[in-house]
PDB file of C-alpha atoms in Angstrom:
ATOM      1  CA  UNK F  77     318.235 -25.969 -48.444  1.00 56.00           C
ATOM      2  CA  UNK F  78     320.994 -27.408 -46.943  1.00 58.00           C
ATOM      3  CA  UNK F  79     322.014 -31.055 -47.064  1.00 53.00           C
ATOM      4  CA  UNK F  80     322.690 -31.572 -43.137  1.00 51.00           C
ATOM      5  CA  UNK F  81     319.781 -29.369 -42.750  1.00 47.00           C
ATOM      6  CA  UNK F  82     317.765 -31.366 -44.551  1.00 48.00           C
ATOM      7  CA  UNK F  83     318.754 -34.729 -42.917  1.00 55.00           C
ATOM      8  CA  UNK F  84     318.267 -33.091 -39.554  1.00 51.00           C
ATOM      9  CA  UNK F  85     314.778 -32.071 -40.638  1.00 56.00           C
ATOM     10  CA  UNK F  86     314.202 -35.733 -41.195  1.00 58.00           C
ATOM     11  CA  UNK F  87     315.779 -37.162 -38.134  1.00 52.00           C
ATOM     12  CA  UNK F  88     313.329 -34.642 -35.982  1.00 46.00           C
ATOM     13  CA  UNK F  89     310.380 -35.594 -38.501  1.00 55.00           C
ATOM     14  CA  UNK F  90     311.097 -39.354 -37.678  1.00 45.00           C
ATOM     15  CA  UNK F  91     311.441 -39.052 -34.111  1.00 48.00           C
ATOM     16  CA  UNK F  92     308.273 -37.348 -33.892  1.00 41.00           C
ATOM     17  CA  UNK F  93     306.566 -40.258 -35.968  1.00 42.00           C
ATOM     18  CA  UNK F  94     308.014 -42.606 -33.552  1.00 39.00           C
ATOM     19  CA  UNK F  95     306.993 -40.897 -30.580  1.00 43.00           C
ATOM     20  CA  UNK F  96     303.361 -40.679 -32.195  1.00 42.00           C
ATOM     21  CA  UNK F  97     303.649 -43.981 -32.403  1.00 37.00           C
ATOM     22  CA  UNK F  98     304.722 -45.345 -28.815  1.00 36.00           C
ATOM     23  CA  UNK F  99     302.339 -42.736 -27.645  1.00 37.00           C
ATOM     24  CA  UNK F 100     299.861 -44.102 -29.175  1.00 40.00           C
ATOM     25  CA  UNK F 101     300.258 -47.881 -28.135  1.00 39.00           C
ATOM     26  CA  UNK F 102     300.552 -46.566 -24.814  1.00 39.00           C
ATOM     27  CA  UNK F 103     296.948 -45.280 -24.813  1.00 39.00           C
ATOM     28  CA  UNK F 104     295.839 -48.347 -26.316  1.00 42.00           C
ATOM     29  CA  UNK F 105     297.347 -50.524 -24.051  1.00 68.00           C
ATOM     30  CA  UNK F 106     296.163 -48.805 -20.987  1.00 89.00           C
ATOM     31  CA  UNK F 107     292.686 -48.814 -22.103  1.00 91.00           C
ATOM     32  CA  UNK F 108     290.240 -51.307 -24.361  1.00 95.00           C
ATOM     33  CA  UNK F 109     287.567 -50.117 -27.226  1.00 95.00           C
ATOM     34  CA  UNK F 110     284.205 -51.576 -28.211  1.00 93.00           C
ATOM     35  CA  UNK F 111     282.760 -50.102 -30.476  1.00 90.00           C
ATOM     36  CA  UNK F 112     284.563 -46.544 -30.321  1.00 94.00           C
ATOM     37  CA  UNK F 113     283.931 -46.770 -26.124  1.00 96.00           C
ATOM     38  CA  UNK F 114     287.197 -46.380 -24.318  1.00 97.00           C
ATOM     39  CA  UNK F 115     287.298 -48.663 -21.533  1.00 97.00           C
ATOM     40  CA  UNK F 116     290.593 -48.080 -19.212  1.00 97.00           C
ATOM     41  CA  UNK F 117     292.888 -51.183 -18.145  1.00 97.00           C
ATOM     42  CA  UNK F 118     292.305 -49.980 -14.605  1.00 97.00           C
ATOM     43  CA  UNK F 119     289.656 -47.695 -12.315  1.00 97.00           C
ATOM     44  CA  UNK F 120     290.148 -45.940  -8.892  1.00 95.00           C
ATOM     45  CA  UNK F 121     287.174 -45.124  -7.027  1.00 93.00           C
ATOM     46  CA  UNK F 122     285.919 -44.815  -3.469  1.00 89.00           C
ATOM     47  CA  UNK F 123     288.879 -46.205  -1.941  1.00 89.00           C
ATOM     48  CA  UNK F 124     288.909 -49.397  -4.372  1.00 92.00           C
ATOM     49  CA  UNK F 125     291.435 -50.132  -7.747  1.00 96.00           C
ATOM     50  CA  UNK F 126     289.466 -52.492 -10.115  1.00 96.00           C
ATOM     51  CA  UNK F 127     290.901 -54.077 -13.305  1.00 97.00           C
ATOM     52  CA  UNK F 128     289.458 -55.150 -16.055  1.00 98.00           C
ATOM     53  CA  UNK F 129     288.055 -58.745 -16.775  1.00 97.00           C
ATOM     54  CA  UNK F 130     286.461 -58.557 -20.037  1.00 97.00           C
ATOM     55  CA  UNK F 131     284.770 -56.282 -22.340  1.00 98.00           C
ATOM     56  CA  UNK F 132     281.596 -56.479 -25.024  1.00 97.00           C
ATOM     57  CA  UNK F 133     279.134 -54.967 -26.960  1.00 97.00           C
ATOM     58  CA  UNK F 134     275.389 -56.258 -26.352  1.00 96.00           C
ATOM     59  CA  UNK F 135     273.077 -56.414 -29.324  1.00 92.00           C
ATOM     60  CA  UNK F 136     269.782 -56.645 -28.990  1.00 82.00           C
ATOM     61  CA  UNK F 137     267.883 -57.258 -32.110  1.00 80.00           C
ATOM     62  CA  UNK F 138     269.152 -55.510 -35.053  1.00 83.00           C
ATOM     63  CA  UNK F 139     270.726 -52.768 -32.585  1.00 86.00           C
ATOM     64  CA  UNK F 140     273.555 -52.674 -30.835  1.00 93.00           C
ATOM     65  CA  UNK F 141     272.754 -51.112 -27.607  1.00 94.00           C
ATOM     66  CA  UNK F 142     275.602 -50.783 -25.850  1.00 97.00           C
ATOM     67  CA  UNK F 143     279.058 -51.290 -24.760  1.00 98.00           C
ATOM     68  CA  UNK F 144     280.099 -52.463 -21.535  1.00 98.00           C
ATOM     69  CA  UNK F 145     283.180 -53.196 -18.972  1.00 98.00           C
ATOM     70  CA  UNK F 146     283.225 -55.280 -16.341  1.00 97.00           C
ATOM     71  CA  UNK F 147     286.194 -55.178 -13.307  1.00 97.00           C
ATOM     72  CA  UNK F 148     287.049 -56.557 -10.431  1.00 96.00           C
ATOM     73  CA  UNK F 149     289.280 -55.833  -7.315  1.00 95.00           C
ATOM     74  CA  UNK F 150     293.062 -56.038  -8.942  1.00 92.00           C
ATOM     75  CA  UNK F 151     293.742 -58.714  -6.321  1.00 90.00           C
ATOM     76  CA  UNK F 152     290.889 -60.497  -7.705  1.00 87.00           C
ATOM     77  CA  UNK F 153     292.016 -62.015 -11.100  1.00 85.00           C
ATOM     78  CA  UNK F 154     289.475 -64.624 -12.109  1.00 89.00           C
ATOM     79  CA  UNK F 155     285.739 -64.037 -12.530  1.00 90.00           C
ATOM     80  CA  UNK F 156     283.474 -64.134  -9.616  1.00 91.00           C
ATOM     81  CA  UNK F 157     281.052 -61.636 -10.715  1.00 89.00           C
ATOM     82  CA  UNK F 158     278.080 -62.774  -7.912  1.00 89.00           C
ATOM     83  CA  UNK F 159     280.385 -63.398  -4.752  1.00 92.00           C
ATOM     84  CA  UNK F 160     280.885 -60.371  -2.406  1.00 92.00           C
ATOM     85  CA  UNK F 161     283.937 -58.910  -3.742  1.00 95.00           C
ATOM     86  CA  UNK F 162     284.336 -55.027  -5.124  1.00 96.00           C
ATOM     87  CA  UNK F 163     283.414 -55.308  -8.382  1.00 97.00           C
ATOM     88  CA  UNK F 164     282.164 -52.515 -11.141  1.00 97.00           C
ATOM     89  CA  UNK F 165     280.583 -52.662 -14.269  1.00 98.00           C
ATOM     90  CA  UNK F 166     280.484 -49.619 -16.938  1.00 98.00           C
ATOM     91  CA  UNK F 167     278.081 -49.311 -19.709  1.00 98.00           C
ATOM     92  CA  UNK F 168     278.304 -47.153 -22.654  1.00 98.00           C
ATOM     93  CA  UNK F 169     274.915 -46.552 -24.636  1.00 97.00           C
ATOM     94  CA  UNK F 170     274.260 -45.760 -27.936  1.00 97.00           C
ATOM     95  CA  UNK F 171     270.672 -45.526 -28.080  1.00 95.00           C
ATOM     96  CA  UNK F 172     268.474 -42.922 -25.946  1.00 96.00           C
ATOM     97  CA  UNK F 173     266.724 -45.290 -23.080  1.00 96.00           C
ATOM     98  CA  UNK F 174     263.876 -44.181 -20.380  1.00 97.00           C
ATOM     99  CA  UNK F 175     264.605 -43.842 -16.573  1.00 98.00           C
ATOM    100  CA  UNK F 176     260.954 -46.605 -16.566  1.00 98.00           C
ATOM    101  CA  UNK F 177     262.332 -48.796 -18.790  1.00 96.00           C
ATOM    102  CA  UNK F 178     265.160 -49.418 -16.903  1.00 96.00           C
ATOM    103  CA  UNK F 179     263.030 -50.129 -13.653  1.00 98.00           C
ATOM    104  CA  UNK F 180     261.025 -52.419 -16.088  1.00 97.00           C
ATOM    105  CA  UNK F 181     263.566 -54.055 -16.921  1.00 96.00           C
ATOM    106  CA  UNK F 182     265.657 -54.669 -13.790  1.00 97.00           C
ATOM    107  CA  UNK F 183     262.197 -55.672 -12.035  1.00 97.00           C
ATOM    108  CA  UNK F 184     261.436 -58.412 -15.081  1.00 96.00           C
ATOM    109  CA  UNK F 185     265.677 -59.693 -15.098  1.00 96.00           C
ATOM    110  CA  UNK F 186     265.307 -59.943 -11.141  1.00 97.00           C
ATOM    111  CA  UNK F 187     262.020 -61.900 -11.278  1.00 96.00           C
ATOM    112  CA  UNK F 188     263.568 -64.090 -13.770  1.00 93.00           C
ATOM    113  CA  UNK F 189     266.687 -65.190 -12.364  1.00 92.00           C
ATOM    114  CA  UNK F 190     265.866 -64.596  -8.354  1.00 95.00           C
ATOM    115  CA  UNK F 191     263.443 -67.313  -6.368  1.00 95.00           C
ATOM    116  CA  UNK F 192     259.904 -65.868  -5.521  1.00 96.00           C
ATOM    117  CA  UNK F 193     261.233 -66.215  -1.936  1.00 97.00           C
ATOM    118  CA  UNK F 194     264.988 -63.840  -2.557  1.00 96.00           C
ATOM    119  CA  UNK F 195     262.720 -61.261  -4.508  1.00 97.00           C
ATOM    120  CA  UNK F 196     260.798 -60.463  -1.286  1.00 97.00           C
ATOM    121  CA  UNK F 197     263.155 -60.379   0.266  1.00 97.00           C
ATOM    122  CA  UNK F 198     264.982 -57.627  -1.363  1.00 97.00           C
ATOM    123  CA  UNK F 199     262.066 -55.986  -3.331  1.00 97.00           C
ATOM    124  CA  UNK F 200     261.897 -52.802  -0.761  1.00 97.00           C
ATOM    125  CA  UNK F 201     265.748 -52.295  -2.084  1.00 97.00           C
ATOM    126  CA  UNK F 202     264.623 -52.896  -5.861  1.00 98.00           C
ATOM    127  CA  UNK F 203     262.304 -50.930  -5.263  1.00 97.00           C
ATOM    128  CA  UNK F 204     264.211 -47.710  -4.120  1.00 97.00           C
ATOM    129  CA  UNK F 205     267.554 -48.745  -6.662  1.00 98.00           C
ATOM    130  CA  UNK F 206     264.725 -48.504  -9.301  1.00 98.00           C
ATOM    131  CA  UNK F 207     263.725 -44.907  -8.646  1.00 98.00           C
ATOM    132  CA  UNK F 208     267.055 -43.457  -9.507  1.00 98.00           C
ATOM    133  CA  UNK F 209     266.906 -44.198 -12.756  1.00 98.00           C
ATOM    134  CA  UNK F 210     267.589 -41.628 -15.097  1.00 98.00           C
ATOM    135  CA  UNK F 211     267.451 -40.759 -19.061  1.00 98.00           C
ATOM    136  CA  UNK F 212     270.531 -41.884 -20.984  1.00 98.00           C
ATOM    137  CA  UNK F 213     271.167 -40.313 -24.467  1.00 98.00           C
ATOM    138  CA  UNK F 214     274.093 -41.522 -26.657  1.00 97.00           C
ATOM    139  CA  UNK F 215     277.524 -41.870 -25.069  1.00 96.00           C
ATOM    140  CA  UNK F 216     276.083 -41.494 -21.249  1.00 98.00           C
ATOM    141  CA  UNK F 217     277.495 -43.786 -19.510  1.00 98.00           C
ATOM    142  CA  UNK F 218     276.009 -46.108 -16.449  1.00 98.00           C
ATOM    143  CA  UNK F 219     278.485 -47.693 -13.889  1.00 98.00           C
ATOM    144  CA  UNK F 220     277.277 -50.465 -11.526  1.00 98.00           C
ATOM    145  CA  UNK F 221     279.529 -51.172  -8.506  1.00 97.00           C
ATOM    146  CA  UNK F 222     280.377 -52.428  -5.453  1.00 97.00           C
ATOM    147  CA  UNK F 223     282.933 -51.926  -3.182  1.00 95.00           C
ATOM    148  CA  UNK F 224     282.329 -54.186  -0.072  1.00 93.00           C
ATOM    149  CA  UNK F 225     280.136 -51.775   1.696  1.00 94.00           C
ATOM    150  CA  UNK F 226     278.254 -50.161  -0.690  1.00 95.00           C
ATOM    151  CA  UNK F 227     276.366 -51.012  -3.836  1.00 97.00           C
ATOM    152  CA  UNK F 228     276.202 -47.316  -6.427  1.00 98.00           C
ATOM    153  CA  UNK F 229     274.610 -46.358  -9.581  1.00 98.00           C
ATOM    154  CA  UNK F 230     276.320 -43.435 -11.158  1.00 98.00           C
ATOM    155  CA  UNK F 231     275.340 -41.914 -14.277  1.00 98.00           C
ATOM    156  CA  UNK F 232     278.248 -39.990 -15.739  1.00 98.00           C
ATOM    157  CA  UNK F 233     280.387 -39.559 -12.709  1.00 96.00           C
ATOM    158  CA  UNK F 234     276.894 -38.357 -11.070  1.00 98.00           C
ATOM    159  CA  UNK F 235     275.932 -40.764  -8.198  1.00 98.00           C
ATOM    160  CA  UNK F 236     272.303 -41.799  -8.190  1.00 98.00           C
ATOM    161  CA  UNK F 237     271.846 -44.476  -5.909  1.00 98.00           C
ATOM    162  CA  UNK F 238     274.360 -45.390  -2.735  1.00 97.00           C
ATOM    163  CA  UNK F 239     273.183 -48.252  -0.196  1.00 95.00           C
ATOM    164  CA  UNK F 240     271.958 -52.037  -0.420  1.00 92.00           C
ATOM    165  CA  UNK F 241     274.088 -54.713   1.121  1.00 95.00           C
ATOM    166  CA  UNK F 242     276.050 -57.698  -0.826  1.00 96.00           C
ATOM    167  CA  UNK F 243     272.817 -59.529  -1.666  1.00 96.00           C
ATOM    168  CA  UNK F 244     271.221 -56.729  -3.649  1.00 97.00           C
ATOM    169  CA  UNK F 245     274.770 -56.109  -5.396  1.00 97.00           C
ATOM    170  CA  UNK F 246     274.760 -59.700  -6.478  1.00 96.00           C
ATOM    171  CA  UNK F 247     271.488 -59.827  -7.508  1.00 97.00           C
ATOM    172  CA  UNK F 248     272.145 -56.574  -9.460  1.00 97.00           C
ATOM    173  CA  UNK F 249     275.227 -57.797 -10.928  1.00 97.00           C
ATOM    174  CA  UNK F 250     273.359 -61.304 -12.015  1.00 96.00           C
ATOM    175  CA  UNK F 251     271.431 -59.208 -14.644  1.00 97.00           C
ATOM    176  CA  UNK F 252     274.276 -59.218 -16.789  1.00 97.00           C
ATOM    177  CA  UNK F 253     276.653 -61.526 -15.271  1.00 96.00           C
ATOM    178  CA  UNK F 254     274.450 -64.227 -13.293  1.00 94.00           C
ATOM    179  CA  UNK F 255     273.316 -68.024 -14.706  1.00 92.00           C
ATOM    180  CA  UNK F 256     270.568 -66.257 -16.729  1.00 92.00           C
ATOM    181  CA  UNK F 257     271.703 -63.307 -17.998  1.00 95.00           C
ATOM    182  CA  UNK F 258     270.225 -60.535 -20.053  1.00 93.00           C
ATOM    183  CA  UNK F 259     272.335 -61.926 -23.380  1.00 95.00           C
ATOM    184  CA  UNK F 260     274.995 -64.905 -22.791  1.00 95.00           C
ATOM    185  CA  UNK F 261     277.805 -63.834 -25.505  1.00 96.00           C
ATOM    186  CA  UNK F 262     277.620 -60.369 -23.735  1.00 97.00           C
ATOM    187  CA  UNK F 263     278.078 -62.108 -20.380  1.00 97.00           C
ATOM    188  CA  UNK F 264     280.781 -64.144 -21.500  1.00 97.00           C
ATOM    189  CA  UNK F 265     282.737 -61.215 -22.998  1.00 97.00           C
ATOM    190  CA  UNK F 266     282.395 -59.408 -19.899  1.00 97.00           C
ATOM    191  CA  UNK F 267     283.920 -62.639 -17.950  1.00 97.00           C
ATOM    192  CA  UNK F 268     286.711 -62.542 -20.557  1.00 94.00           C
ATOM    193  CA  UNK F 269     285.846 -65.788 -21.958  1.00 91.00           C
ATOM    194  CA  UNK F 270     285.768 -64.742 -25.704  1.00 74.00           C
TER     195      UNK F 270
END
């Protein structure tokens, strides 16, 4: 072959590498991994752009059970993850949970961290957020949010729940995020703190 064809050969083979390559940092700069869950920089839905505040994986145990997101309105660039802003939170499971233990568990977290007095007084909405619960298998993914007017539960894009008012969304969000959280180094990498 050629000399010049073989130098041009090279020039096209290193341009490609190099394209690979800033092609590559793009996608990883627009988005954040834990623990092979993508996580994007930024999220547009129902009217709202979030970005992201922090990101973690929550181990419970010897397992780690899943990976998780949480954002904020873009306007909104330091933590307040139980006052009524838009806010969203994205989990990523690894394990295979039930639609009950779910309820279970949001009912126990909520009569843990809320007075006797604030779980009356949202327990009909509890209630009703707890029956659309579904099955997760490996890599379904659960996202909590609120966007001001609306508190949602969607399971894969899918929305399961749609209602509540700023008070259930806080109290929903304080199960991961609140003063007694489900696990605090999961909290705190969610609020970007580690």
């Amino acid at each position: 072959m050629p000399t010049c064809l073989l130098g041009a050969r090279r020039t096209v083979q290193l341009s490609l590498l190099l394209t690979g390559l800033l092609l590559m940092h793009w996608a990883m700069a627009s988005s954040v991994t834990e623990k092979g869950e993508a996580f994007k920089r930024t999220v547009a839905e129902h009217g709202q752009r979030y970005s992201l505040i922090g990101s973690g994986v929550l181990r419970y145990m010897i397992w780690t059970a899943y990976a998780g997101a949480y954002y904020q309105a873009v306007e909104e660039t330091q933590p307040q993850p139980l006052d009524d802003l838009p806010r969203r939170l994205e989990l990523a499971y690894f394990h295979a949970i039930d639609a009950p233990d779910f309820a279970e568990a949001t009912t126990e977290s909520l009569k843990k961290s809320l007075t006797a007095y604030e779980y009356s007084q949202l327990e009909a909405d509890i209630n009703a957020f707890n029956q659309s619960y579904q099955d997760v298998e490996p890599q379904d993914r659960y996202v909590l949010s609120w966007d001001g007017d609306a508190l949602r539960l969607a399971l894969n894009g899918e929305t399961l729940f749609e209602g509540g008012n700023a008070e259930l969304a806080s109290a929903m969000f304080s199960i991961w995020l609140g003063e007694h959280p489900l696990d605090d180094d999961f909290r705190d990498a969610l609020l970007g703190k580690n």
